[in-house]
Tab-separated table of C-alpha atoms in Angstrom:
chain	number	residue	atom	x	y	z
A	27	UNK	CA	0.000	0.000	0.000
A	28	UNK	CA	1.660	3.247	-1.143
A	29	UNK	CA	1.615	6.113	1.342
A	30	UNK	CA	1.250	9.806	0.460
A	31	UNK	CA	3.561	10.829	-2.371
A	32	UNK	CA	4.512	7.212	-3.006
A	33	UNK	CA	7.729	7.674	-1.003
A	34	UNK	CA	7.146	4.677	1.235
A	35	UNK	CA	5.650	1.247	0.673
A	36	UNK	CA	4.038	-0.980	3.235
A	37	UNK	CA	3.325	-4.603	2.474
A	38	UNK	CA	0.214	-5.955	4.047
A	39	UNK	CA	0.817	-9.519	5.088
A	40	UNK	CA	-1.770	-11.845	6.550
A	41	UNK	CA	-0.649	-13.974	9.508
A	42	UNK	CA	0.534	-17.532	8.820
A	43	UNK	CA	-2.051	-20.308	8.836
A	44	UNK	CA	-0.332	-21.879	11.862
A	45	UNK	CA	2.201	-20.239	14.143
A	46	UNK	CA	3.740	-21.143	17.502
A	47	UNK	CA	6.174	-19.280	19.745
A	48	UNK	CA	8.102	-21.179	22.419
A	49	UNK	CA	5.210	-23.629	22.725
A	50	UNK	CA	5.894	-25.981	25.626
A	51	UNK	CA	3.871	-28.665	27.357
A	52	UNK	CA	5.317	-30.596	30.278
A	53	UNK	CA	3.779	-33.631	31.936
A	54	UNK	CA	5.560	-33.491	35.263
A	55	UNK	CA	9.024	-34.926	34.649
A	56	UNK	CA	8.008	-36.134	31.186
A	57	UNK	CA	8.423	-33.899	28.143
A	58	UNK	CA	5.519	-33.322	25.787
A	59	UNK	CA	6.874	-30.562	23.526
A	60	UNK	CA	9.630	-28.034	24.292
A	61	UNK	CA	10.072	-24.499	22.906
A	62	UNK	CA	8.343	-25.227	19.605
A	63	UNK	CA	8.649	-22.405	17.063
A	64	UNK	CA	6.725	-23.032	13.845
A	65	UNK	CA	5.439	-20.862	11.023
A	66	UNK	CA	3.323	-22.547	8.350
A	67	UNK	CA	2.035	-20.353	5.501
A	68	UNK	CA	-1.320	-20.633	3.780
A	69	UNK	CA	-1.567	-23.305	1.106
A	70	UNK	CA	1.298	-25.437	2.401
A	71	UNK	CA	1.310	-29.134	3.285
A	72	UNK	CA	3.522	-29.482	6.328
A	73	UNK	CA	4.626	-32.983	7.279
A	74	UNK	CA	5.234	-33.455	11.010
A	75	UNK	CA	7.396	-36.496	11.645
A	76	UNK	CA	8.526	-38.391	14.685
A	77	UNK	CA	8.060	-41.737	16.459
A	78	UNK	CA	5.391	-42.395	19.070
A	79	UNK	CA	5.979	-40.240	22.112
A	80	UNK	CA	7.993	-37.604	20.258
A	81	UNK	CA	5.363	-34.894	20.831
A	82	UNK	CA	3.362	-34.882	17.588
A	83	UNK	CA	-0.091	-35.469	19.079
A	84	UNK	CA	0.654	-33.115	21.973
A	85	UNK	CA	1.387	-30.379	19.423
A	86	UNK	CA	-1.924	-30.975	17.659
A	87	UNK	CA	-3.887	-30.917	20.906
A	88	UNK	CA	-2.252	-27.626	21.867
A	89	UNK	CA	-3.154	-26.083	18.512
A	90	UNK	CA	-6.812	-27.031	19.044
A	91	UNK	CA	-6.873	-26.125	22.769
A	92	UNK	CA	-7.551	-29.701	23.867
A	93	UNK	CA	-4.486	-29.161	26.066
A	94	UNK	CA	-3.271	-25.968	27.685
A	95	UNK	CA	0.428	-25.115	27.259
A	96	UNK	CA	2.861	-24.886	30.139
A	97	UNK	CA	4.318	-21.853	28.380
A	98	UNK	CA	4.420	-20.258	24.959
A	99	UNK	CA	1.581	-19.639	22.522
A	100	UNK	CA	-0.087	-20.965	19.386
A	101	UNK	CA	-2.152	-19.273	16.693
A	102	UNK	CA	-4.272	-20.778	13.938
A	103	UNK	CA	-5.507	-18.481	11.153
A	104	UNK	CA	-4.329	-15.528	13.199
A	105	UNK	CA	-6.495	-16.572	16.172
A	106	UNK	CA	-4.951	-17.293	19.556
A	107	UNK	CA	-5.560	-20.960	20.407
A	108	UNK	CA	-6.666	-20.466	23.998
A	109	UNK	CA	-8.907	-17.425	23.494
A	110	UNK	CA	-10.495	-18.402	20.176
A	111	UNK	CA	-10.655	-22.189	20.288
A	112	UNK	CA	-14.315	-22.408	19.238
A	113	UNK	CA	-13.795	-20.245	16.147
A	114	UNK	CA	-10.611	-22.132	15.259
A	115	UNK	CA	-12.361	-25.498	15.429
A	116	UNK	CA	-15.139	-24.155	13.201
A	117	UNK	CA	-12.621	-23.350	10.470
A	118	UNK	CA	-10.445	-26.444	10.867
A	119	UNK	CA	-10.909	-29.979	9.585
A	120	UNK	CA	-9.534	-32.289	12.267
A	121	UNK	CA	-8.867	-36.010	12.122
A	122	UNK	CA	-7.563	-37.403	15.433
A	123	UNK	CA	-5.142	-40.274	15.636
A	124	UNK	CA	-7.522	-42.153	17.941
A	125	UNK	CA	-10.857	-41.938	16.151
A	126	UNK	CA	-13.911	-42.331	18.412
A	127	UNK	CA	-17.264	-42.287	16.578
A	128	UNK	CA	-20.864	-42.833	17.715
A	129	UNK	CA	-21.278	-46.591	17.154
A	130	UNK	CA	-25.084	-46.698	16.846
A	131	UNK	CA	-25.239	-44.138	14.023
A	132	UNK	CA	-24.842	-44.912	10.355
A	133	UNK	CA	-22.105	-43.126	8.471
A	134	UNK	CA	-24.694	-40.883	6.851
A	135	UNK	CA	-26.344	-39.999	10.180
A	136	UNK	CA	-22.985	-39.176	11.724
A	137	UNK	CA	-21.876	-36.960	8.854
A	138	UNK	CA	-25.267	-35.231	8.732
A	139	UNK	CA	-24.998	-34.550	12.465
A	140	UNK	CA	-21.509	-33.082	12.110
A	141	UNK	CA	-22.644	-31.113	9.068
A	142	UNK	CA	-25.464	-29.468	11.023
A	143	UNK	CA	-23.082	-28.567	13.848
A	144	UNK	CA	-20.731	-26.862	11.410
A	145	UNK	CA	-23.337	-25.454	9.045
A	146	UNK	CA	-22.936	-24.849	5.349
A	147	UNK	CA	-21.943	-28.412	4.441
A	148	UNK	CA	-22.989	-29.477	0.934
A	149	UNK	CA	-24.648	-32.911	1.087
A	150	UNK	CA	-23.744	-33.573	-2.547
A	151	UNK	CA	-20.096	-32.948	-1.740
A	152	UNK	CA	-20.288	-35.396	1.172
A	153	UNK	CA	-21.737	-38.057	-1.130
A	154	UNK	CA	-18.955	-37.463	-3.658
A	155	UNK	CA	-16.225	-37.808	-1.045
A	156	UNK	CA	-17.765	-41.042	0.220
A	157	UNK	CA	-18.063	-42.398	-3.313
A	158	UNK	CA	-14.420	-41.696	-4.051
A	159	UNK	CA	-13.400	-43.574	-0.907
A	160	UNK	CA	-15.814	-46.443	-1.672
A	161	UNK	CA	-17.545	-45.820	1.661
A	162	UNK	CA	-21.016	-47.241	2.334
A	163	UNK	CA	-22.813	-44.549	4.326
A	164	UNK	CA	-25.789	-46.784	5.184
A	165	UNK	CA	-23.836	-49.115	7.471
A	166	UNK	CA	-23.691	-48.518	11.216
A	167	UNK	CA	-20.379	-47.331	12.601
A	168	UNK	CA	-20.153	-50.320	14.955
A	169	UNK	CA	-20.229	-52.670	11.957
A	170	UNK	CA	-17.441	-50.944	10.052
A	171	UNK	CA	-13.863	-52.161	9.810
A	172	UNK	CA	-11.024	-49.963	11.079
A	173	UNK	CA	-10.316	-48.842	7.520
A	174	UNK	CA	-13.926	-47.865	6.833
A	175	UNK	CA	-14.173	-45.993	10.138
A	176	UNK	CA	-11.076	-44.097	9.048
A	177	UNK	CA	-12.812	-43.223	5.780
A	178	UNK	CA	-15.696	-41.703	7.763
A	179	UNK	CA	-13.149	-39.673	9.709
A	180	UNK	CA	-11.527	-38.418	6.517
A	181	UNK	CA	-14.867	-37.381	5.018
A	182	UNK	CA	-15.850	-35.428	8.146
A	183	UNK	CA	-12.497	-33.624	8.110
A	184	UNK	CA	-12.729	-32.568	4.447
A	185	UNK	CA	-16.485	-32.171	3.904
A	186	UNK	CA	-16.812	-28.496	4.925
A	187	UNK	CA	-13.819	-27.414	2.791
A	188	UNK	CA	-11.932	-26.000	5.791
A	189	UNK	CA	-9.187	-23.408	5.609
A	190	UNK	CA	-6.882	-25.603	7.687
A	191	UNK	CA	-6.713	-29.393	7.934
A	192	UNK	CA	-5.007	-30.967	10.943
A	193	UNK	CA	-4.610	-34.677	10.315
A	194	UNK	CA	-3.085	-37.132	12.786
A	195	UNK	CA	-2.112	-40.448	11.118
A	196	UNK	CA	-4.873	-39.999	8.489
A	197	UNK	CA	-4.294	-43.151	6.408
A	198	UNK	CA	-4.033	-45.618	9.282
A	199	UNK	CA	-5.804	-48.828	8.250
A	200	UNK	CA	-6.372	-47.776	4.623
A	201	UNK	CA	-5.391	-49.885	1.631
A	202	UNK	CA	-2.954	-48.407	-0.937
A	203	UNK	CA	-5.621	-47.386	-3.461
A	204	UNK	CA	-7.563	-45.441	-0.836
A	205	UNK	CA	-4.318	-43.837	0.330
A	206	UNK	CA	-3.843	-42.527	-3.219
A	207	UNK	CA	-7.361	-41.063	-3.185
A	208	UNK	CA	-6.604	-39.413	0.150
A	209	UNK	CA	-3.511	-37.837	-1.407
A	210	UNK	CA	-5.764	-36.473	-4.167
A	211	UNK	CA	-7.985	-34.923	-1.458
A	212	UNK	CA	-4.926	-33.173	-0.019
A	213	UNK	CA	-3.799	-31.831	-3.405
A	214	UNK	CA	-7.311	-30.515	-4.118
A	215	UNK	CA	-7.491	-28.828	-0.702
A	216	UNK	CA	-4.201	-26.969	-1.193
A	217	UNK	CA	-5.230	-26.019	-4.741
A	218	UNK	CA	-8.082	-23.998	-3.229
A	219	UNK	CA	-5.711	-22.423	-0.695
A	220	UNK	CA	-6.128	-24.676	2.338
A	221	UNK	CA	-3.230	-25.484	4.662
A	222	UNK	CA	-2.558	-29.071	5.764
A	223	UNK	CA	-0.727	-30.055	8.936
A	224	UNK	CA	-0.034	-33.757	8.464
A	225	UNK	CA	1.345	-35.969	11.205
A	226	UNK	CA	2.147	-39.408	9.852
A	227	UNK	CA	4.292	-42.522	10.187
A	228	UNK	CA	3.803	-43.250	6.467
A	229	UNK	CA	6.872	-41.407	5.266
A	230	UNK	CA	6.305	-42.252	1.611
A	231	UNK	CA	2.950	-40.503	1.886
A	232	UNK	CA	4.486	-37.395	3.440
A	233	UNK	CA	7.161	-37.368	0.750
A	234	UNK	CA	4.440	-37.445	-1.918
A	235	UNK	CA	2.298	-34.564	-0.648
A	236	UNK	CA	4.357	-32.350	1.691
A	237	UNK	CA	6.116	-29.133	0.738
A	238	UNK	CA	8.144	-29.023	3.952
A	239	UNK	CA	8.727	-31.415	6.826
A	240	UNK	CA	9.536	-30.964	10.472
A	241	UNK	CA	11.253	-33.759	12.375
A	242	UNK	CA	10.581	-33.861	16.100
A	243	UNK	CA	12.584	-35.909	18.570
A	244	UNK	CA	11.840	-36.239	22.291
A	245	UNK	CA	9.735	-33.105	22.268
A	246	UNK	CA	12.163	-30.906	20.358
A	247	UNK	CA	12.099	-29.861	16.732
A	248	UNK	CA	15.259	-31.208	15.100
A	249	UNK	CA	14.846	-29.737	11.623
A	250	UNK	CA	12.352	-27.930	9.392
A	251	UNK	CA	13.182	-28.004	5.721
A	252	UNK	CA	11.836	-28.174	2.202
A	253	UNK	CA	11.463	-31.807	1.120
A	254	UNK	CA	13.537	-31.348	-2.037
A	255	UNK	CA	16.277	-29.503	-0.184
A	256	UNK	CA	16.341	-32.143	2.521
A	257	UNK	CA	16.672	-34.920	-0.040
A	258	UNK	CA	19.427	-33.069	-1.904
A	259	UNK	CA	21.544	-33.166	1.264
A	260	UNK	CA	20.952	-36.852	1.823
A	261	UNK	CA	23.338	-39.630	0.898
A	262	UNK	CA	22.990	-41.075	-2.590
A	263	UNK	CA	24.245	-44.498	-3.599
A	264	UNK	CA	25.899	-44.924	-7.017
A	265	UNK	CA	27.087	-48.084	-8.710
A	266	UNK	CA	29.234	-47.378	-11.791
A	267	UNK	CA	30.291	-50.175	-14.135
A	268	UNK	CA	33.238	-49.570	-16.440
A	269	UNK	CA	34.445	-51.373	-19.568
A	270	UNK	CA	37.745	-52.175	-17.820
A	271	UNK	CA	39.078	-52.147	-14.258
A	272	UNK	CA	39.771	-48.627	-12.976
A	273	UNK	CA	42.651	-47.497	-10.727
A	274	UNK	CA	41.785	-47.728	-7.002
A	275	UNK	CA	42.542	-44.019	-6.502
A	276	UNK	CA	40.205	-42.793	-9.276
A	277	UNK	CA	37.639	-41.386	-6.832
A	278	UNK	CA	39.784	-40.497	-3.842
A	279	UNK	CA	40.132	-36.905	-2.678
A	280	UNK	CA	36.621	-35.996	-3.860
A	281	UNK	CA	34.824	-34.061	-1.131
A	282	UNK	CA	31.792	-35.752	0.485
A	283	UNK	CA	32.441	-38.971	-1.456
A	284	UNK	CA	33.283	-42.465	-0.241
A	285	UNK	CA	34.243	-44.990	-2.909
A	286	UNK	CA	34.981	-48.703	-3.004
A	287	UNK	CA	36.555	-50.089	-6.170
A	288	UNK	CA	36.125	-53.721	-7.172
A	289	UNK	CA	37.777	-54.365	-10.554
A	290	UNK	CA	35.544	-52.634	-13.107
A	291	UNK	CA	32.784	-51.689	-10.639
A	292	UNK	CA	32.863	-48.718	-8.248
A	293	UNK	CA	30.405	-48.378	-5.355
A	294	UNK	CA	30.038	-44.768	-4.286
A	295	UNK	CA	28.247	-42.929	-1.485
A	296	UNK	CA	27.940	-39.199	-2.113
A	297	UNK	CA	26.367	-36.366	-0.165
A	298	UNK	CA	25.213	-33.418	-2.219
A	299	UNK	CA	26.087	-32.912	-5.867
A	300	UNK	CA	27.176	-35.914	-7.943
A	301	UNK	CA	28.846	-33.683	-10.550
A	302	UNK	CA	32.449	-34.325	-9.341
A	303	UNK	CA	31.800	-38.060	-9.410
A	304	UNK	CA	30.441	-37.946	-12.959
A	305	UNK	CA	33.446	-35.926	-14.122
A	306	UNK	CA	35.839	-38.416	-12.534
A	307	UNK	CA	33.968	-41.336	-14.099
A	308	UNK	CA	34.068	-39.696	-17.542
A	309	UNK	CA	37.829	-40.241	-17.675
A	310	UNK	CA	37.050	-43.944	-18.236
A	311	UNK	CA	34.662	-45.851	-20.497
A	312	UNK	CA	31.389	-46.183	-18.579
A	313	UNK	CA	29.086	-49.107	-19.336
A	314	UNK	CA	26.314	-48.477	-16.789
A	315	UNK	CA	25.345	-46.214	-13.891
A	316	UNK	CA	22.830	-47.213	-11.222
A	317	UNK	CA	21.702	-44.445	-8.868
A	318	UNK	CA	19.528	-44.724	-5.791
A	319	UNK	CA	18.378	-41.624	-3.970
A	320	UNK	CA	17.702	-41.721	-0.261
A	321	UNK	CA	14.011	-41.629	0.568
A	322	UNK	CA	12.444	-39.631	3.375
A	323	UNK	CA	12.560	-42.596	5.753
A	324	UNK	CA	16.338	-42.866	5.433
A	325	UNK	CA	16.719	-39.126	5.987
A	326	UNK	CA	14.428	-39.298	9.015
A	327	UNK	CA	16.412	-42.177	10.535
A	328	UNK	CA	19.722	-40.470	9.807
A	329	UNK	CA	18.671	-37.422	11.849
A	330	UNK	CA	17.806	-39.682	14.769
A	331	UNK	CA	21.153	-41.497	14.522
A	332	UNK	CA	23.056	-38.188	14.391
A	333	UNK	CA	21.208	-36.823	17.402
A	334	UNK	CA	21.860	-40.048	19.361
A	335	UNK	CA	25.585	-39.917	18.562
A	336	UNK	CA	25.716	-36.246	19.550
A	337	UNK	CA	24.185	-37.044	22.916
């Protein structure tokens, strides 16, 4: 917004979709979450990773005011979590890790009930979501399998097209085809500007949909980084086959590279760019190159190993 005379410019910036400052929750001597600082912009899928007990569910419960923090603060859509919890929950689609539904209702009755509580839910949209998940809405909740109960939970989280989705282990119990449909739901939500906070043990799923990931260990945030950037720093395995045996010292003295030469095959581990390795290999006749990039699970485990060694 230009001020008088156009000599000064002020950029109006809406608050992040989710933001925490020094957010801490202690359970006596046990640690829930410690000094959590997060800023998640609108339209982002943020993957929140960590083993059981790391603090993921505690974080979610603090965001939704199901728990009160020991110290620090949390905001969702610019609203303070403690003061505006009712309004936050109205604008958020939430899927808990431990799903507890009314067993005597049918899926349709349950979703209709939730729809009336929220208001403005399109029944046609609900039917479409259920159809895509192959969910029978006429069956009673008590007669549904774990996977089908999870489908009901997913529909109720997405059906009102919320501005923010907070999903705790959303694909637990789902078969691979339904997991793919869930990923489509996430992509469609972010396409309309929604923000997704996704806590999951299914690292391949997070890798597929997340823009950034945060790794939490024993209540503390270890890293927050773009998925592509994180993978670019990970170790990559290369197997290079040559027409003839190569000298054992062909790949020594290359930074961030470990090499093992066996006759005409070289096994290489490289962190970062592979360009120096390719240039070194080009001095010989190459028959084949096999490359394997580290996946998110390997990166996740490597951070835990590094932290354990540091301690």
